[in-house]
PDB file of N, CA, C and O in Angstrom:
ATOM      1  N   MET A   1       1.141   7.200  16.402  1.00  0.00           N
ATOM      2  CA  MET A   1       0.319   9.175  14.871  1.00  0.00           C
ATOM      3  C   MET A   1       0.521   8.786  13.693  1.00  0.00           C
ATOM      4  O   MET A   1       2.022   8.126  13.398  1.00  0.00           O
ATOM      5  N   ALA A   2       0.236   8.412  12.834  1.00  0.00           N
ATOM      6  CA  ALA A   2       0.081   8.104  11.619  1.00  0.00           C
ATOM      7  C   ALA A   2       0.846   8.688  10.659  1.00  0.00           C
ATOM      8  O   ALA A   2       0.434   9.924  10.684  1.00  0.00           O
ATOM      9  N   SER A   3       2.099   8.765   9.692  1.00  0.00           N
ATOM     10  CA  SER A   3       2.693   9.580   8.642  1.00  0.00           C
ATOM     11  C   SER A   3       1.729   9.366   7.884  1.00  0.00           C
ATOM     12  O   SER A   3       1.019   9.877   7.438  1.00  0.00           O
ATOM     13  N   GLU A   4       2.299  11.391   7.119  1.00  0.00           N
ATOM     14  CA  GLU A   4       1.173  11.651   5.191  1.00  0.00           C
ATOM     15  C   GLU A   4       1.610  10.618   5.091  1.00  0.00           C
ATOM     16  O   GLU A   4       0.633  10.709   4.395  1.00  0.00           O
ATOM     17  N   LEU A   5       2.894  10.053   4.764  1.00  0.00           N
ATOM     18  CA  LEU A   5       2.332   8.965   3.841  1.00  0.00           C
ATOM     19  C   LEU A   5       1.499   7.606   4.241  1.00  0.00           C
ATOM     20  O   LEU A   5       1.157   7.588   3.147  1.00  0.00           O
ATOM     21  N   GLN A   6       1.579   6.959   5.693  1.00  0.00           N
ATOM     22  CA  GLN A   6       0.584   6.074   5.986  1.00  0.00           C
ATOM     23  C   GLN A   6      -0.512   6.875   5.441  1.00  0.00           C
ATOM     24  O   GLN A   6      -1.072   5.789   5.744  1.00  0.00           O
ATOM     25  N   LYS A   7      -0.676   7.344   5.858  1.00  0.00           N
ATOM     26  CA  LYS A   7      -2.026   8.780   5.259  1.00  0.00           C
ATOM     27  C   LYS A   7      -2.458   7.979   3.765  1.00  0.00           C
ATOM     28  O   LYS A   7      -3.184   7.400   3.975  1.00  0.00           O
ATOM     29  N   LYS A   8      -2.173   8.719   3.376  1.00  0.00           N
ATOM     30  CA  LYS A   8      -2.399   8.290   1.485  1.00  0.00           C
ATOM     31  C   LYS A   8      -1.906   7.017   0.898  1.00  0.00           C
ATOM     32  O   LYS A   8      -2.524   6.665   0.312  1.00  0.00           O
ATOM     33  N   VAL A   9      -1.426   6.030   1.883  1.00  0.00           N
ATOM     34  CA  VAL A   9      -1.325   4.076   1.952  1.00  0.00           C
ATOM     35  C   VAL A   9      -2.529   3.648   1.941  1.00  0.00           C
ATOM     36  O   VAL A   9      -3.448   3.525   1.477  1.00  0.00           O
ATOM     37  N   LYS A  10      -2.735   4.827   2.835  1.00  0.00           N
ATOM     38  CA  LYS A  10      -4.076   3.829   3.474  1.00  0.00           C
ATOM     39  C   LYS A  10      -5.204   4.541   3.303  1.00  0.00           C
ATOM     40  O   LYS A  10      -6.336   4.117   2.946  1.00  0.00           O
ATOM     41  N   ASP A  11      -5.565   6.002   2.567  1.00  0.00           N
ATOM     42  CA  ASP A  11      -6.771   6.368   1.835  1.00  0.00           C
ATOM     43  C   ASP A  11      -6.328   5.847   0.511  1.00  0.00           C
ATOM     44  O   ASP A  11      -7.905   5.097   0.491  1.00  0.00           O
ATOM     45  N   PHE A  12      -5.395   5.229   0.098  1.00  0.00           N
ATOM     46  CA  PHE A  12      -6.018   4.642  -1.552  1.00  0.00           C
ATOM     47  C   PHE A  12      -6.287   3.212  -1.063  1.00  0.00           C
ATOM     48  O   PHE A  12      -7.127   2.714  -1.943  1.00  0.00           O
ATOM     49  N   ILE A  13      -5.957   2.766  -0.209  1.00  0.00           N
ATOM     50  CA  ILE A  13      -6.454   1.471   0.295  1.00  0.00           C
ATOM     51  C   ILE A  13      -8.157   1.415   0.855  1.00  0.00           C
ATOM     52  O   ILE A  13      -9.006   0.231   0.401  1.00  0.00           O
ATOM     53  N   LEU A  14      -8.101   1.668   1.466  1.00  0.00           N
ATOM     54  CA  LEU A  14      -9.906   1.897   2.074  1.00  0.00           C
ATOM     55  C   LEU A  14     -10.838   2.154   0.997  1.00  0.00           C
ATOM     56  O   LEU A  14     -11.596   2.400   0.809  1.00  0.00           O
ATOM     57  N   GLU A  15     -10.339   3.659   0.074  1.00  0.00           N
ATOM     58  CA  GLU A  15     -11.101   3.945  -0.961  1.00  0.00           C
ATOM     59  C   GLU A  15     -11.192   2.799  -2.620  1.00  0.00           C
ATOM     60  O   GLU A  15     -12.082   2.900  -3.359  1.00  0.00           O
ATOM     61  N   ASN A  16     -10.075   2.200  -2.123  1.00  0.00           N
ATOM     62  CA  ASN A  16     -10.137   1.642  -3.667  1.00  0.00           C
ATOM     63  C   ASN A  16     -10.960  -0.059  -3.557  1.00  0.00           C
ATOM     64  O   ASN A  16     -10.552  -1.101  -4.303  1.00  0.00           O
ATOM     65  N   TYR A  17     -10.301  -0.056  -1.863  1.00  0.00           N
ATOM     66  CA  TYR A  17     -10.373  -1.991  -2.487  1.00  0.00           C
ATOM     67  C   TYR A  17     -11.153  -2.655  -0.586  1.00  0.00           C
ATOM     68  O   TYR A  17     -11.980  -2.949  -0.771  1.00  0.00           O
ATOM     69  N   LEU A  18     -11.640  -1.405  -0.105  1.00  0.00           N
ATOM     70  CA  LEU A  18     -12.819  -1.306   1.196  1.00  0.00           C
ATOM     71  C   LEU A  18     -14.155  -0.873   0.722  1.00  0.00           C
ATOM     72  O   LEU A  18     -14.896  -0.619   1.817  1.00  0.00           O
ATOM     73  N   PHE A  19     -13.845   0.420  -0.365  1.00  0.00           N
ATOM     74  CA  PHE A  19     -14.974   1.846  -0.379  1.00  0.00           C
ATOM     75  C   PHE A  19     -15.324   1.918   0.236  1.00  0.00           C
ATOM     76  O   PHE A  19     -17.268   2.202   0.799  1.00  0.00           O
ATOM     77  N   THR A  20     -14.646   2.251   1.490  1.00  0.00           N
ATOM     78  CA  THR A  20     -15.063   2.750   2.892  1.00  0.00           C
ATOM     79  C   THR A  20     -13.518   3.954   3.262  1.00  0.00           C
ATOM     80  O   THR A  20     -12.731   3.921   2.614  1.00  0.00           O
ATOM     81  N   ASP A  21     -14.287   5.291   4.122  1.00  0.00           N
ATOM     82  CA  ASP A  21     -13.437   6.257   4.716  1.00  0.00           C
ATOM     83  C   ASP A  21     -12.599   6.303   5.963  1.00  0.00           C
ATOM     84  O   ASP A  21     -12.470   6.273   7.123  1.00  0.00           O
ATOM     85  N   ASP A  22     -13.538   5.165   6.525  1.00  0.00           N
ATOM     86  CA  ASP A  22     -13.629   4.449   8.124  1.00  0.00           C
ATOM     87  C   ASP A  22     -12.129   3.786   8.034  1.00  0.00           C
ATOM     88  O   ASP A  22     -12.450   2.686   8.076  1.00  0.00           O
ATOM     89  N   GLN A  23     -11.998   4.676   8.702  1.00  0.00           N
ATOM     90  CA  GLN A  23      -9.817   4.357   9.648  1.00  0.00           C
ATOM     91  C   GLN A  23     -10.185   2.374  10.234  1.00  0.00           C
ATOM     92  O   GLN A  23      -8.951   2.362  10.033  1.00  0.00           O
ATOM     93  N   SER A  24     -10.981   2.660  10.951  1.00  0.00           N
ATOM     94  CA  SER A  24     -10.559   1.879  11.391  1.00  0.00           C
ATOM     95  C   SER A  24     -10.461  -0.008  10.970  1.00  0.00           C
ATOM     96  O   SER A  24     -11.130  -0.663  11.134  1.00  0.00           O
ATOM     97  N   ALA A  25     -11.843   0.308   9.035  1.00  0.00           N
ATOM     98  CA  ALA A  25     -11.900  -1.007   8.305  1.00  0.00           C
ATOM     99  C   ALA A  25     -10.575  -1.729   8.230  1.00  0.00           C
ATOM    100  O   ALA A  25     -10.412  -2.291   7.917  1.00  0.00           O
ATOM    101  N   ILE A  26      -9.651  -0.776   8.138  1.00  0.00           N
ATOM    102  CA  ILE A  26      -8.473  -1.460   8.394  1.00  0.00           C
ATOM    103  C   ILE A  26      -6.692  -1.486   8.999  1.00  0.00           C
ATOM    104  O   ILE A  26      -6.680   0.290   9.014  1.00  0.00           O
ATOM    105  N   GLY A  27      -6.019  -1.754  10.358  1.00  0.00           N
ATOM    106  CA  GLY A  27      -5.268  -1.040  11.098  1.00  0.00           C
ATOM    107  C   GLY A  27      -3.518  -1.180   9.429  1.00  0.00           C
ATOM    108  O   GLY A  27      -3.773  -2.032   9.341  1.00  0.00           O
ATOM    109  N   GLU A  28      -3.343  -1.127  10.447  1.00  0.00           N
ATOM    110  CA  GLU A  28      -1.116  -0.016   9.678  1.00  0.00           C
ATOM    111  C   GLU A  28      -0.489  -1.607   9.289  1.00  0.00           C
ATOM    112  O   GLU A  28      -0.410  -1.806   8.554  1.00  0.00           O
ATOM    113  N   ASP A  29      -0.881  -2.922   9.804  1.00  0.00           N
ATOM    114  CA  ASP A  29       0.371  -3.292   9.718  1.00  0.00           C
ATOM    115  C   ASP A  29      -0.305  -5.320   9.483  1.00  0.00           C
ATOM    116  O   ASP A  29      -0.205  -6.101   9.783  1.00  0.00           O
ATOM    117  N   ASP A  30      -2.225  -4.997   9.318  1.00  0.00           N
ATOM    118  CA  ASP A  30      -2.645  -5.766   8.868  1.00  0.00           C
ATOM    119  C   ASP A  30      -2.555  -6.141   7.713  1.00  0.00           C
ATOM    120  O   ASP A  30      -1.525  -5.286   6.425  1.00  0.00           O
ATOM    121  N   SER A  31      -2.215  -7.143   8.024  1.00  0.00           N
ATOM    122  CA  SER A  31      -2.013  -8.369   5.363  1.00  0.00           C
ATOM    123  C   SER A  31      -2.764  -7.995   4.369  1.00  0.00           C
ATOM    124  O   SER A  31      -4.059  -8.592   5.499  1.00  0.00           O
ATOM    125  N   LEU A  32      -2.506  -7.398   3.794  1.00  0.00           N
ATOM    126  CA  LEU A  32      -2.812  -6.794   2.352  1.00  0.00           C
ATOM    127  C   LEU A  32      -3.977  -8.383   2.302  1.00  0.00           C
ATOM    128  O   LEU A  32      -4.643  -8.276   1.160  1.00  0.00           O
ATOM    129  N   LEU A  33      -3.066  -9.381   1.794  1.00  0.00           N
ATOM    130  CA  LEU A  33      -3.118  -9.896   1.067  1.00  0.00           C
ATOM    131  C   LEU A  33      -3.517 -11.362   2.068  1.00  0.00           C
ATOM    132  O   LEU A  33      -5.588 -12.554   1.669  1.00  0.00           O
ATOM    133  N   GLU A  34      -3.175 -11.709   2.989  1.00  0.00           N
ATOM    134  CA  GLU A  34      -4.173 -12.672   3.949  1.00  0.00           C
ATOM    135  C   GLU A  34      -5.704 -12.130   4.285  1.00  0.00           C
ATOM    136  O   GLU A  34      -6.061 -12.772   5.425  1.00  0.00           O
ATOM    137  N   ARG A  35      -5.647 -11.330   4.928  1.00  0.00           N
ATOM    138  CA  ARG A  35      -7.051 -11.017   4.538  1.00  0.00           C
ATOM    139  C   ARG A  35      -7.862 -10.498   3.992  1.00  0.00           C
ATOM    140  O   ARG A  35      -9.329 -10.485   4.176  1.00  0.00           O
ATOM    141  N   GLY A  36      -7.265 -10.839   2.445  1.00  0.00           N
ATOM    142  CA  GLY A  36      -8.135 -10.298   1.313  1.00  0.00           C
ATOM    143  C   GLY A  36      -8.846 -10.070   0.620  1.00  0.00           C
ATOM    144  O   GLY A  36      -9.782  -8.963   0.510  1.00  0.00           O
ATOM    145  N   ILE A  37      -7.905  -8.476   1.251  1.00  0.00           N
ATOM    146  CA  ILE A  37      -7.934  -7.521   1.181  1.00  0.00           C
ATOM    147  C   ILE A  37      -7.672  -7.110  -0.556  1.00  0.00           C
ATOM    148  O   ILE A  37      -8.067  -6.641  -1.380  1.00  0.00           O
ATOM    149  N   VAL A  38      -6.368  -7.759  -1.247  1.00  0.00           N
ATOM    150  CA  VAL A  38      -5.299  -7.315  -2.205  1.00  0.00           C
ATOM    151  C   VAL A  38      -5.142  -8.846  -2.890  1.00  0.00           C
ATOM    152  O   VAL A  38      -5.414  -9.596  -2.266  1.00  0.00           O
ATOM    153  N   ASP A  39      -5.803  -9.053  -4.251  1.00  0.00           N
ATOM    154  CA  ASP A  39      -4.936 -10.430  -4.455  1.00  0.00           C
ATOM    155  C   ASP A  39      -4.215 -10.090  -5.522  1.00  0.00           C
ATOM    156  O   ASP A  39      -3.517  -9.068  -5.429  1.00  0.00           O
ATOM    157  N   SER A  40      -4.048 -10.736  -6.602  1.00  0.00           N
ATOM    158  CA  SER A  40      -1.881  -9.995  -7.484  1.00  0.00           C
ATOM    159  C   SER A  40      -2.570  -9.281  -8.258  1.00  0.00           C
ATOM    160  O   SER A  40      -1.453  -8.245  -8.309  1.00  0.00           O
ATOM    161  N   THR A  41      -4.066  -8.905  -8.672  1.00  0.00           N
ATOM    162  CA  THR A  41      -4.171  -7.447 -10.492  1.00  0.00           C
ATOM    163  C   THR A  41      -4.005  -6.959  -8.890  1.00  0.00           C
ATOM    164  O   THR A  41      -3.600  -5.532  -9.179  1.00  0.00           O
ATOM    165  N   GLY A  42      -4.403  -6.624  -7.784  1.00  0.00           N
ATOM    166  CA  GLY A  42      -4.811  -4.825  -6.986  1.00  0.00           C
ATOM    167  C   GLY A  42      -3.484  -4.455  -6.279  1.00  0.00           C
ATOM    168  O   GLY A  42      -3.132  -3.752  -6.053  1.00  0.00           O
ATOM    169  N   MET A  43      -2.489  -5.703  -6.236  1.00  0.00           N
ATOM    170  CA  MET A  43      -0.853  -5.922  -5.545  1.00  0.00           C
ATOM    171  C   MET A  43       0.166  -4.978  -6.567  1.00  0.00           C
ATOM    172  O   MET A  43       0.306  -3.921  -6.595  1.00  0.00           O
ATOM    173  N   LEU A  44      -0.741  -5.401  -8.680  1.00  0.00           N
ATOM    174  CA  LEU A  44      -0.515  -4.975  -9.008  1.00  0.00           C
ATOM    175  C   LEU A  44      -1.036  -2.781  -9.067  1.00  0.00           C
ATOM    176  O   LEU A  44       0.138  -2.090 -10.068  1.00  0.00           O
ATOM    177  N   GLU A  45      -1.576  -2.663  -8.741  1.00  0.00           N
ATOM    178  CA  GLU A  45      -2.489  -1.693  -8.789  1.00  0.00           C
ATOM    179  C   GLU A  45      -2.216  -0.546  -7.508  1.00  0.00           C
ATOM    180  O   GLU A  45      -1.159   0.402  -7.747  1.00  0.00           O
ATOM    181  N   ILE A  46      -1.324  -1.516  -6.660  1.00  0.00           N
ATOM    182  CA  ILE A  46      -1.010  -0.709  -5.271  1.00  0.00           C
ATOM    183  C   ILE A  46       0.023  -0.365  -6.242  1.00  0.00           C
ATOM    184  O   ILE A  46       1.321   1.125  -5.952  1.00  0.00           O
ATOM    185  N   ILE A  47       1.421  -0.631  -6.983  1.00  0.00           N
ATOM    186  CA  ILE A  47       2.380  -0.790  -7.480  1.00  0.00           C
ATOM    187  C   ILE A  47       1.878   0.463  -8.463  1.00  0.00           C
ATOM    188  O   ILE A  47       2.834   1.904  -8.113  1.00  0.00           O
ATOM    189  N   MET A  48       0.606   0.006  -9.140  1.00  0.00           N
ATOM    190  CA  MET A  48       1.329   1.612  -9.907  1.00  0.00           C
ATOM    191  C   MET A  48       0.577   2.927  -9.064  1.00  0.00           C
ATOM    192  O   MET A  48       1.603   3.920 -10.031  1.00  0.00           O
ATOM    193  N   PHE A  49       0.141   2.578  -7.810  1.00  0.00           N
ATOM    194  CA  PHE A  49      -0.171   3.399  -7.033  1.00  0.00           C
ATOM    195  C   PHE A  49       0.597   4.009  -6.998  1.00  0.00           C
ATOM    196  O   PHE A  49       1.214   5.144  -6.606  1.00  0.00           O
ATOM    197  N   ILE A  50       1.955   3.114  -6.299  1.00  0.00           N
ATOM    198  CA  ILE A  50       2.711   3.477  -5.779  1.00  0.00           C
ATOM    199  C   ILE A  50       4.371   4.462  -6.689  1.00  0.00           C
ATOM    200  O   ILE A  50       4.782   5.566  -6.245  1.00  0.00           O
ATOM    201  N   GLU A  51       4.513   3.964  -8.112  1.00  0.00           N
ATOM    202  CA  GLU A  51       5.239   4.477  -8.855  1.00  0.00           C
ATOM    203  C   GLU A  51       4.265   5.964  -9.817  1.00  0.00           C
ATOM    204  O   GLU A  51       5.036   6.410  -9.338  1.00  0.00           O
ATOM    205  N   GLU A  52       3.031   6.012  -9.322  1.00  0.00           N
ATOM    206  CA  GLU A  52       2.374   7.263  -9.938  1.00  0.00           C
ATOM    207  C   GLU A  52       1.818   7.924  -9.064  1.00  0.00           C
ATOM    208  O   GLU A  52       2.569   9.011  -9.657  1.00  0.00           O
ATOM    209  N   GLU A  53       1.316   8.519  -8.212  1.00  0.00           N
ATOM    210  CA  GLU A  53       1.707   8.607  -7.280  1.00  0.00           C
ATOM    211  C   GLU A  53       2.920   9.455  -6.577  1.00  0.00           C
ATOM    212  O   GLU A  53       2.061  10.380  -5.735  1.00  0.00           O
ATOM    213  N   LEU A  54       2.978   8.380  -5.456  1.00  0.00           N
ATOM    214  CA  LEU A  54       4.062   8.378  -4.911  1.00  0.00           C
ATOM    215  C   LEU A  54       5.794   8.909  -5.265  1.00  0.00           C
ATOM    216  O   LEU A  54       6.668   8.945  -4.758  1.00  0.00           O
ATOM    217  N   GLY A  55       5.772   8.949  -6.429  1.00  0.00           N
ATOM    218  CA  GLY A  55       6.371   8.870  -7.456  1.00  0.00           C
ATOM    219  C   GLY A  55       8.593   7.962  -7.097  1.00  0.00           C
ATOM    220  O   GLY A  55       9.200   8.493  -7.376  1.00  0.00           O
ATOM    221  N   VAL A  56       7.647   6.606  -6.972  1.00  0.00           N
ATOM    222  CA  VAL A  56       8.686   5.721  -6.478  1.00  0.00           C
ATOM    223  C   VAL A  56       9.036   4.144  -6.991  1.00  0.00           C
ATOM    224  O   VAL A  56       7.548   3.663  -7.382  1.00  0.00           O
ATOM    225  N   LYS A  57       9.753   4.218  -8.234  1.00  0.00           N
ATOM    226  CA  LYS A  57       9.145   3.067  -8.856  1.00  0.00           C
ATOM    227  C   LYS A  57       9.705   1.603  -8.100  1.00  0.00           C
ATOM    228  O   LYS A  57      10.992   1.380  -7.493  1.00  0.00           O
ATOM    229  N   VAL A  58       9.029   0.852  -8.301  1.00  0.00           N
ATOM    230  CA  VAL A  58       9.008  -1.042  -7.873  1.00  0.00           C
ATOM    231  C   VAL A  58       9.687  -1.533  -8.669  1.00  0.00           C
ATOM    232  O   VAL A  58       9.181  -1.973  -9.653  1.00  0.00           O
ATOM    233  N   GLU A  59      11.481  -1.816  -8.251  1.00  0.00           N
ATOM    234  CA  GLU A  59      11.854  -2.695  -9.231  1.00  0.00           C
ATOM    235  C   GLU A  59      11.141  -4.121  -9.100  1.00  0.00           C
ATOM    236  O   GLU A  59      10.081  -5.411  -7.806  1.00  0.00           O
ATOM    237  N   ASP A  60      11.295  -5.131  -9.824  1.00  0.00           N
ATOM    238  CA  ASP A  60      10.818  -6.654  -9.575  1.00  0.00           C
ATOM    239  C   ASP A  60      11.055  -7.002  -8.597  1.00  0.00           C
ATOM    240  O   ASP A  60      10.155  -8.286  -7.988  1.00  0.00           O
ATOM    241  N   GLU A  61      12.526  -7.178  -8.327  1.00  0.00           N
ATOM    242  CA  GLU A  61      12.689  -7.985  -6.855  1.00  0.00           C
ATOM    243  C   GLU A  61      12.049  -7.380  -6.170  1.00  0.00           C
ATOM    244  O   GLU A  61      12.332  -8.054  -4.723  1.00  0.00           O
ATOM    245  N   GLU A  62      11.766  -6.488  -5.332  1.00  0.00           N
ATOM    246  CA  GLU A  62      11.106  -5.474  -4.644  1.00  0.00           C
ATOM    247  C   GLU A  62       9.589  -6.110  -4.220  1.00  0.00           C
ATOM    248  O   GLU A  62       8.693  -5.427  -3.038  1.00  0.00           O
ATOM    249  N   MET A  63       8.774  -6.787  -5.675  1.00  0.00           N
ATOM    250  CA  MET A  63       7.983  -7.158  -5.745  1.00  0.00           C
ATOM    251  C   MET A  63       7.307  -7.388  -4.654  1.00  0.00           C
ATOM    252  O   MET A  63       7.263  -9.210  -5.317  1.00  0.00           O
ATOM    253  N   VAL A  64       8.005  -7.291  -3.527  1.00  0.00           N
ATOM    254  CA  VAL A  64       7.882  -9.154  -2.136  1.00  0.00           C
ATOM    255  C   VAL A  64       6.708  -8.154  -1.378  1.00  0.00           C
ATOM    256  O   VAL A  64       6.546  -6.945  -0.435  1.00  0.00           O
ATOM    257  N   PRO A  65       6.276  -8.781  -0.628  1.00  0.00           N
ATOM    258  CA  PRO A  65       4.940  -9.084   1.222  1.00  0.00           C
ATOM    259  C   PRO A  65       6.469  -8.246   2.283  1.00  0.00           C
ATOM    260  O   PRO A  65       5.132  -7.230   2.593  1.00  0.00           O
ATOM    261  N   GLU A  66       7.359  -8.734   1.744  1.00  0.00           N
ATOM    262  CA  GLU A  66       8.400  -7.842   2.647  1.00  0.00           C
ATOM    263  C   GLU A  66       8.108  -6.248   2.639  1.00  0.00           C
ATOM    264  O   GLU A  66       8.453  -5.790   3.408  1.00  0.00           O
ATOM    265  N   ASN A  67       8.230  -6.043   1.534  1.00  0.00           N
ATOM    266  CA  ASN A  67       7.693  -4.012   1.172  1.00  0.00           C
ATOM    267  C   ASN A  67       6.222  -4.176   0.791  1.00  0.00           C
ATOM    268  O   ASN A  67       5.881  -2.622   0.951  1.00  0.00           O
ATOM    269  N   LEU A  68       5.753  -4.195   0.909  1.00  0.00           N
ATOM    270  CA  LEU A  68       3.814  -3.972  -0.110  1.00  0.00           C
ATOM    271  C   LEU A  68       3.224  -4.842   0.589  1.00  0.00           C
ATOM    272  O   LEU A  68       1.617  -4.558  -0.038  1.00  0.00           O
ATOM    273  N   ASP A  69       2.746  -5.512   1.526  1.00  0.00           N
ATOM    274  CA  ASP A  69       1.767  -6.456   2.627  1.00  0.00           C
ATOM    275  C   ASP A  69       0.703  -5.690   3.757  1.00  0.00           C
ATOM    276  O   ASP A  69      -0.109  -6.716   4.271  1.00  0.00           O
ATOM    277  N   SER A  70       1.232  -3.888   3.618  1.00  0.00           N
ATOM    278  CA  SER A  70       0.349  -3.803   4.946  1.00  0.00           C
ATOM    279  C   SER A  70       0.608  -1.903   4.519  1.00  0.00           C
ATOM    280  O   SER A  70       1.842  -2.015   3.778  1.00  0.00           O
ATOM    281  N   VAL A  71       0.066  -1.472   5.417  1.00  0.00           N
ATOM    282  CA  VAL A  71      -0.119   0.176   5.320  1.00  0.00           C
ATOM    283  C   VAL A  71       1.667   0.372   5.533  1.00  0.00           C
ATOM    284  O   VAL A  71       2.577   1.272   5.126  1.00  0.00           O
ATOM    285  N   ASN A  72       1.859  -0.164   6.583  1.00  0.00           N
ATOM    286  CA  ASN A  72       3.265   0.322   6.792  1.00  0.00           C
ATOM    287  C   ASN A  72       4.264   0.047   6.395  1.00  0.00           C
ATOM    288  O   ASN A  72       5.791   0.471   6.287  1.00  0.00           O
ATOM    289  N   ARG A  73       4.107  -1.679   5.392  1.00  0.00           N
ATOM    290  CA  ARG A  73       5.579  -2.091   4.968  1.00  0.00           C
ATOM    291  C   ARG A  73       5.494  -0.641   4.168  1.00  0.00           C
ATOM    292  O   ARG A  73       6.565  -0.844   3.454  1.00  0.00           O
ATOM    293  N   ILE A  74       4.020  -0.222   3.029  1.00  0.00           N
ATOM    294  CA  ILE A  74       4.828  -0.069   1.714  1.00  0.00           C
ATOM    295  C   ILE A  74       4.726   1.356   2.196  1.00  0.00           C
ATOM    296  O   ILE A  74       5.845   2.238   1.515  1.00  0.00           O
ATOM    297  N   ALA A  75       4.162   1.809   3.820  1.00  0.00           N
ATOM    298  CA  ALA A  75       4.515   3.618   3.819  1.00  0.00           C
ATOM    299  C   ALA A  75       6.458   3.366   3.624  1.00  0.00           C
ATOM    300  O   ALA A  75       6.944   4.605   3.314  1.00  0.00           O
ATOM    301  N   ALA A  76       6.473   2.667   4.769  1.00  0.00           N
ATOM    302  CA  ALA A  76       8.452   2.036   4.947  1.00  0.00           C
ATOM    303  C   ALA A  76       9.387   1.833   3.607  1.00  0.00           C
ATOM    304  O   ALA A  76      10.165   2.698   3.197  1.00  0.00           O
ATOM    305  N   PHE A  77       8.349   1.144   2.622  1.00  0.00           N
ATOM    306  CA  PHE A  77       9.504   0.850   1.163  1.00  0.00           C
ATOM    307  C   PHE A  77       9.423   2.552   1.462  1.00  0.00           C
ATOM    308  O   PHE A  77      10.330   2.594  -0.045  1.00  0.00           O
ATOM    309  N   VAL A  78       7.907   2.786  -0.015  1.00  0.00           N
ATOM    310  CA  VAL A  78       7.909   4.342   0.008  1.00  0.00           C
ATOM    311  C   VAL A  78       9.620   5.499   0.433  1.00  0.00           C
ATOM    312  O   VAL A  78       9.890   6.289   0.126  1.00  0.00           O
ATOM    313  N   ALA A  79       9.306   5.428   1.852  1.00  0.00           N
ATOM    314  CA  ALA A  79      10.255   6.192   2.956  1.00  0.00           C
ATOM    315  C   ALA A  79      11.576   5.583   2.162  1.00  0.00           C
ATOM    316  O   ALA A  79      12.594   6.419   2.179  1.00  0.00           O
ATOM    317  N   ARG A  80      11.630   4.348   2.732  1.00  0.00           N
ATOM    318  CA  ARG A  80      13.602   4.401   1.851  1.00  0.00           C
ATOM    319  C   ARG A  80      13.652   4.548   0.366  1.00  0.00           C
ATOM    320  O   ARG A  80      14.887   4.989   0.287  1.00  0.00           O
ATOM    321  N   LYS A  81      12.921   4.527  -0.574  1.00  0.00           N
ATOM    322  CA  LYS A  81      13.529   4.850  -2.402  1.00  0.00           C
ATOM    323  C   LYS A  81      13.182   6.436  -2.407  1.00  0.00           C
ATOM    324  O   LYS A  81      14.129   7.111  -3.156  1.00  0.00           O
ATOM    325  N   GLN A  82      12.400   6.713  -1.624  1.00  0.00           N
ATOM    326  CA  GLN A  82      12.306   8.324  -1.658  1.00  0.00           C
ATOM    327  C   GLN A  82      13.484   9.281  -1.777  1.00  0.00           C
ATOM    328  O   GLN A  82      14.607   9.178  -0.376  1.00  0.00           O
TER     329      GLN A  82
END
């Protein structure tokens, strides 16, 4: 079962990049870059979402796929920083 944080991240991605509310459109571990869901501009928008909506500052050295390339990775990154 997804956490509230995972749901917020997934809802943001579904609404802003896939233009749907169909939760099956993306898996929690799907790579956002490899699936072509976001490009570098989209990744910057996700970082802005993390900082503005989730209240977590993303440092330059933290802007790596290991932290930001899937719903689960983003949620885990934010949870570690909160």
